[in-house]
Amino acid sequence: MKEPTILLDHGSGGLASQELISEVFVKHLGNPVLNDMEDSAVLAAQSGRLAFTTDSYVVDPLFFPGGDIGCLAVHGTINDLAMRGARPICLSLGFILEEGFALAELTRIVSSISAATRACEVPIVTGDTKVVPRGKADKVFINTSGIGVIDETIELSAGKVRPGDTIIVSGSIGDHGITIMTRRAGLSLGGDLHSDTMPLHRLTAHVLAAVPGAVHAMRDPTRGGVATTLNEIAARAGATIVLEDELLPIRAEVRAACEILGLEPLYLANEGKCLAAVAGDQADAVVEAMRATTEGKEARIIGRVEAGSARVVINTPIGGSRIVTALHGEPLPRIC
Amino acid sequence: MKFVDEYRHGDLVKPLAERLRNTTITRPVRVMEVCGTHTMSIFRSGVRTIMPAGMEIVSGPGCPVCVTSASHMDAFIEMAGKKDVRVAIYGDLFRVPGTHGSLAQASAKGATVDIVYSAMDALERARQHPNELVVFLGVGFETTTPGIAATIMAAARENIDNFCVFSTQKVIPGPLDALMQDPELSIDGLICPGHVSAIIGAKAYQPFVDSYGLACVVAGFEPADLLKALLLLSEQINEGTPRVDNIYPRVVSWEGNQRAIAMMDEVFEPVDMQWRGLGVIPASGLGIRDTYRQFDAQKRLSITLPEAHEPKGCLCGKVLKGITTPPHCPLFGTRCTPATPVGPCMVSSEGTCAAYHKYGQSESI
């Protein structure tokens, strides 16, 4: 291909489209099912219930410390499956490209997707590409959908969370959100700020097998952060979640950046963390199981579920407390 | 993190919290803070849940976004819609409602609104966009004024012609004096704003001690700072020995930052300023001096402030004076929420209503 940028022709379905598909997508993502190039992928019959999820990725900047929109689109959808206890078996991949987008950047994104799917051992089995005129989209948007299989013995849902449960997080919070926000603001802060984007299906599979029946619900606290996700769980459970401020795992760099920008780590997005509500008497075993995985080395207990109205409360270091509400609107930086 | 962790550490703050909780207050007292960051820190740290009986904290007009008048907001929004104008703002201002819409809505309709972190960032935008007029909206107190002055001086030095500032900068002491004279408000003590005081110095509060017998403590923003401030205020009030205590000497001196003050004086001069909820207060604002008139957006774009009214039913004015608290406003939590703010105290993350909405219900725990 000679053109260094994406043209409207690449989305036409004609020769240019086919060239893009074979030179970029199939070259990097090829596997027996995808290589068929038929109108839909045909999958082998599965035993167990199916989980099905979809998510769209519009992150700006496209490339950031710790990852890029490509691996994020793979990890995000795999994690949504994993949170229901599903074993991901395949993904779809849809691209909306803006006319004029650099082909080199697209190739970089696709090769990142390729690396992520290989590392996760979850193939892309079907895909689509559209090109829209310049200005009608911002560089590149990605949609991925995923199918997973859930073992008959597993039933995870926020509705199963009850007083006496313990809240566990699989690692430090706020890393992805603060990395994106500082990049967007053009701030270069000291310290190693990077996204935590990573797949969690191995962590969840290990925990569910190691401590059967202990986990009542799992969620990945992406947009809206831990605060918003826990509010959703509290609402479904009809109970109060009590967090301990001093137990929240927040990396020093993340805390410093949040102090400077006037942001709260509890509201920042995570892309490689799992919140779990687990039976109180098995909490230590779940933490131990998480810590046995590379993804959950820093797992720890951060709070508990108590009888009471559906809300999230945090106990502060001075011995006071406050309500933690869900996020309203985009987090905006403050004046002073 | 140095200068943060040590002021939050349990070993230091727990004994202070215990002392505050057990403090005996001899008569009902009200203390006021006049800084948005204090408002938020007090809620965030849970200080309100451990206040001794008889002591009340109210929030005064310390959030710059909240005291920005509706007519200024309307002027900002109108200006943002002009061709070849790029407006640069601090993030808080983005969702503040004017009479019709907000800068966020103007942005959705095509206005160019950049969120920046400093006035210098706005000047950088002017360098990057030579064919547009970049207007920085100056909304703040003495804390941010020297930075804006330095930016205007830099623009003058570099002859950057496509940059100007719409100043609604305000000063703290004048309006505080007006508040003290308000018969509806009775305040015994003041947590003096830490950032503002870094510029104007702790001595700025001595006149309030002398004229009104006001107990004053200049404090930082960490839990230990707040607890110590409340302990000292209760001591001054109980003993009837009002004075200015500066417990934020790591940042604030008695005299203030003379270099910053000189820069402010070089670029700005006192002007009458309209405050939301407080009306026009003489010499409470800062306008750009004639020497730097080319950087004054109001002069350059011939802006006259439109007439504007406060939203019906909104009690932001009374909240800003500390006369009422947000839950008493009929709009609070119903028509006015952080997602759909009616008044400015709900939209700014530093606003008293936003703080009550976000953290406040925990008072009932």
Short mmCIF file of C-alpha atoms in Angstrom, two decimals, chain B residues 162-345:
data_model
loop_
_atom_site.label_atom_id
_atom_site.label_comp_id
_atom_site.label_asym_id
_atom_site.label_seq_id
_atom_site.Cartn_x
_atom_site.Cartn_y
_atom_site.Cartn_z
CA ASN B 162 -3.64 37.91 20.54
CA PHE B 163 -3.90 37.37 24.29
CA CYS B 164 -6.00 39.14 26.88
CA VAL B 165 -7.62 38.57 30.25
CA PHE B 166 -11.21 39.10 31.33
CA SER B 167 -10.58 39.92 34.96
CA THR B 168 -13.12 39.26 37.65
CA GLN B 169 -10.30 38.75 40.15
CA LYS B 170 -11.37 39.56 43.68
CA VAL B 171 -9.77 40.36 47.03
CA ILE B 172 -10.73 38.81 50.36
CA PRO B 173 -10.38 41.44 53.13
CA GLY B 174 -12.94 43.97 51.81
CA PRO B 175 -15.86 41.56 51.46
CA LEU B 176 -14.98 39.98 54.80
CA ASP B 177 -15.36 43.39 56.36
CA ALA B 178 -18.74 43.81 54.64
CA LEU B 179 -19.79 40.40 56.01
CA MET B 180 -18.75 41.31 59.53
CA GLN B 181 -21.04 44.31 59.38
CA ASP B 182 -23.99 42.20 58.29
CA PRO B 183 -26.42 42.06 61.24
CA GLU B 184 -27.85 38.72 60.06
CA LEU B 185 -24.50 37.04 60.48
CA SER B 186 -22.80 36.48 63.77
CA ILE B 187 -19.33 34.99 63.54
CA ASP B 188 -16.96 34.39 66.44
CA GLY B 189 -13.98 33.04 64.60
CA LEU B 190 -12.39 32.77 61.20
CA ILE B 191 -10.31 30.02 59.63
CA CYS B 192 -8.28 32.34 57.43
CA PRO B 193 -7.67 31.10 53.87
CA GLY B 194 -4.23 29.48 53.61
CA HIS B 195 -3.49 30.12 49.95
CA VAL B 196 -4.75 33.71 49.92
CA SER B 197 -2.78 34.40 53.09
CA ALA B 198 0.42 33.14 51.45
CA ILE B 199 0.17 36.26 49.28
CA ILE B 200 -1.39 38.88 51.56
CA GLY B 201 0.21 37.72 54.82
CA ALA B 202 -1.30 36.88 58.20
CA LYS B 203 -1.25 40.55 59.18
CA ALA B 204 -4.23 41.15 56.85
CA TYR B 205 -6.52 39.77 59.59
CA GLN B 206 -5.27 41.94 62.47
CA PRO B 207 -7.88 44.65 61.65
CA PHE B 208 -10.64 42.05 62.19
CA VAL B 209 -9.27 41.25 65.62
CA ASP B 210 -9.03 44.95 66.46
CA SER B 211 -12.42 46.04 65.07
CA TYR B 212 -14.65 43.03 65.65
CA GLY B 213 -12.87 40.94 68.28
CA LEU B 214 -12.77 38.11 65.73
CA ALA B 215 -10.70 35.06 66.59
CA CYS B 216 -8.44 34.32 63.60
CA VAL B 217 -6.31 31.31 62.72
CA VAL B 218 -4.42 31.09 59.43
CA ALA B 219 -4.48 27.40 58.53
CA GLY B 220 -3.43 24.93 55.85
CA PHE B 221 -5.62 22.24 54.36
CA GLU B 222 -4.56 18.93 55.83
CA PRO B 223 -6.56 17.27 58.61
CA ALA B 224 -3.94 18.21 61.21
CA ASP B 225 -4.10 21.86 60.10
CA LEU B 226 -7.89 21.96 60.36
CA LEU B 227 -8.06 20.24 63.72
CA LYS B 228 -5.40 22.53 65.19
CA ALA B 229 -7.20 25.58 63.78
CA LEU B 230 -10.49 24.59 65.39
CA LEU B 231 -8.78 23.87 68.72
CA LEU B 232 -7.07 27.26 68.70
CA LEU B 233 -10.25 29.07 67.70
CA SER B 234 -12.19 27.44 70.52
CA GLU B 235 -9.40 28.39 72.93
CA GLN B 236 -9.34 32.03 71.75
CA ILE B 237 -13.14 32.26 71.94
CA ASN B 238 -13.46 30.48 75.30
CA GLU B 239 -10.75 32.62 76.86
CA GLY B 240 -11.91 35.84 75.22
CA THR B 241 -8.45 36.48 73.77
CA PRO B 242 -8.94 37.00 70.04
CA ARG B 243 -5.75 37.27 68.02
CA VAL B 244 -4.22 36.14 64.72
CA ASP B 245 -2.56 32.74 65.11
CA ASN B 246 -0.59 31.57 62.11
CA ILE B 247 -0.34 27.77 62.17
CA TYR B 248 0.60 27.59 58.49
CA PRO B 249 4.09 29.11 58.73
CA ARG B 250 5.41 26.52 56.25
CA VAL B 251 3.63 28.62 53.61
CA VAL B 252 2.36 31.87 55.18
CA SER B 253 4.40 34.71 56.69
CA TRP B 254 3.14 37.69 58.66
CA GLU B 255 4.04 40.15 55.91
CA GLY B 256 3.03 38.04 52.90
CA ASN B 257 4.81 37.58 49.60
CA GLN B 258 6.10 41.04 48.78
CA ARG B 259 7.26 40.13 45.29
CA ALA B 260 3.84 38.74 44.38
CA ILE B 261 2.11 41.80 45.84
CA ALA B 262 4.37 44.09 43.79
CA MET B 263 3.46 42.20 40.61
CA MET B 264 -0.25 42.46 41.41
CA ASP B 265 0.11 46.20 41.96
CA GLU B 266 2.02 46.61 38.74
CA VAL B 267 -0.77 45.11 36.60
CA PHE B 268 -3.97 45.46 38.60
CA GLU B 269 -5.83 48.22 40.39
CA PRO B 270 -8.82 48.07 42.77
CA VAL B 271 -12.23 48.29 41.11
CA ASP B 272 -15.80 47.87 42.33
CA MET B 273 -16.83 44.29 41.74
CA GLN B 274 -20.10 42.44 41.54
CA TRP B 275 -20.28 39.31 43.74
CA ARG B 276 -22.90 36.66 43.44
CA GLY B 277 -25.12 36.90 46.46
CA LEU B 278 -23.32 39.89 47.93
CA GLY B 279 -23.95 42.52 45.25
CA VAL B 280 -21.43 45.19 44.28
CA ILE B 281 -18.72 45.73 46.90
CA PRO B 282 -16.53 48.83 46.47
CA ALA B 283 -12.88 48.15 45.63
CA SER B 284 -13.35 44.41 46.09
CA GLY B 285 -12.19 43.50 42.60
CA LEU B 286 -9.08 43.90 40.51
CA GLY B 287 -9.15 45.52 37.08
CA ILE B 288 -6.26 45.75 34.65
CA ARG B 289 -4.41 49.08 34.79
CA ASP B 290 -4.37 51.37 31.76
CA THR B 291 -0.69 50.63 31.15
CA TYR B 292 -1.74 47.11 30.19
CA ARG B 293 -5.05 48.00 28.54
CA GLN B 294 -4.32 45.97 25.41
CA PHE B 295 -4.56 42.85 27.61
CA ASP B 296 -7.90 43.85 29.09
CA ALA B 297 -10.59 41.81 27.32
CA GLN B 298 -13.40 44.06 28.52
CA LYS B 299 -11.80 47.13 26.96
CA ARG B 300 -10.53 45.33 23.90
CA LEU B 301 -13.85 43.70 23.04
CA SER B 302 -15.97 46.58 24.42
CA ILE B 303 -17.87 44.25 26.74
CA THR B 304 -20.64 45.67 28.87
CA LEU B 305 -22.04 43.44 31.55
CA PRO B 306 -25.57 42.28 30.74
CA GLU B 307 -28.31 42.51 33.37
CA ALA B 308 -28.80 39.13 34.96
CA HIS B 309 -30.87 37.74 37.77
CA GLU B 310 -30.10 34.95 40.18
CA PRO B 311 -32.06 31.78 39.42
CA LYS B 312 -35.47 31.78 41.08
CA GLY B 313 -35.56 30.03 44.43
CA CYS B 314 -31.76 29.65 44.56
CA LEU B 315 -30.30 30.48 47.97
CA CYS B 316 -26.64 30.61 46.88
CA GLY B 317 -26.47 34.22 48.03
CA LYS B 318 -27.44 33.30 51.58
CA VAL B 319 -25.27 30.19 51.53
CA LEU B 320 -22.29 32.31 50.47
CA LYS B 321 -22.81 34.58 53.44
CA GLY B 322 -23.09 31.63 55.79
CA ILE B 323 -26.61 32.71 56.77
CA THR B 324 -28.16 29.45 55.67
CA THR B 325 -26.91 25.97 54.86
CA PRO B 326 -27.58 24.15 51.60
CA PRO B 327 -30.16 21.64 52.91
CA HIS B 328 -32.44 24.61 53.68
CA CYS B 329 -32.58 25.60 50.00
CA PRO B 330 -35.77 24.33 48.31
CA LEU B 331 -33.78 23.47 45.18
CA PHE B 332 -31.04 21.51 47.00
CA GLY B 333 -30.93 17.89 45.91
CA THR B 334 -34.11 18.22 43.90
CA ARG B 335 -33.81 20.60 40.97
CA CYS B 336 -30.24 21.46 41.85
CA THR B 337 -27.75 18.58 41.88
CA PRO B 338 -24.14 18.27 40.71
CA ALA B 339 -25.42 16.76 37.46
CA THR B 340 -27.89 19.61 36.87
CA PRO B 341 -26.65 22.56 38.92
CA VAL B 342 -28.87 25.62 39.22
CA GLY B 343 -26.67 27.75 41.42
CA PRO B 344 -22.90 28.14 41.31
CA CYS B 345 -22.36 26.67 44.79
#
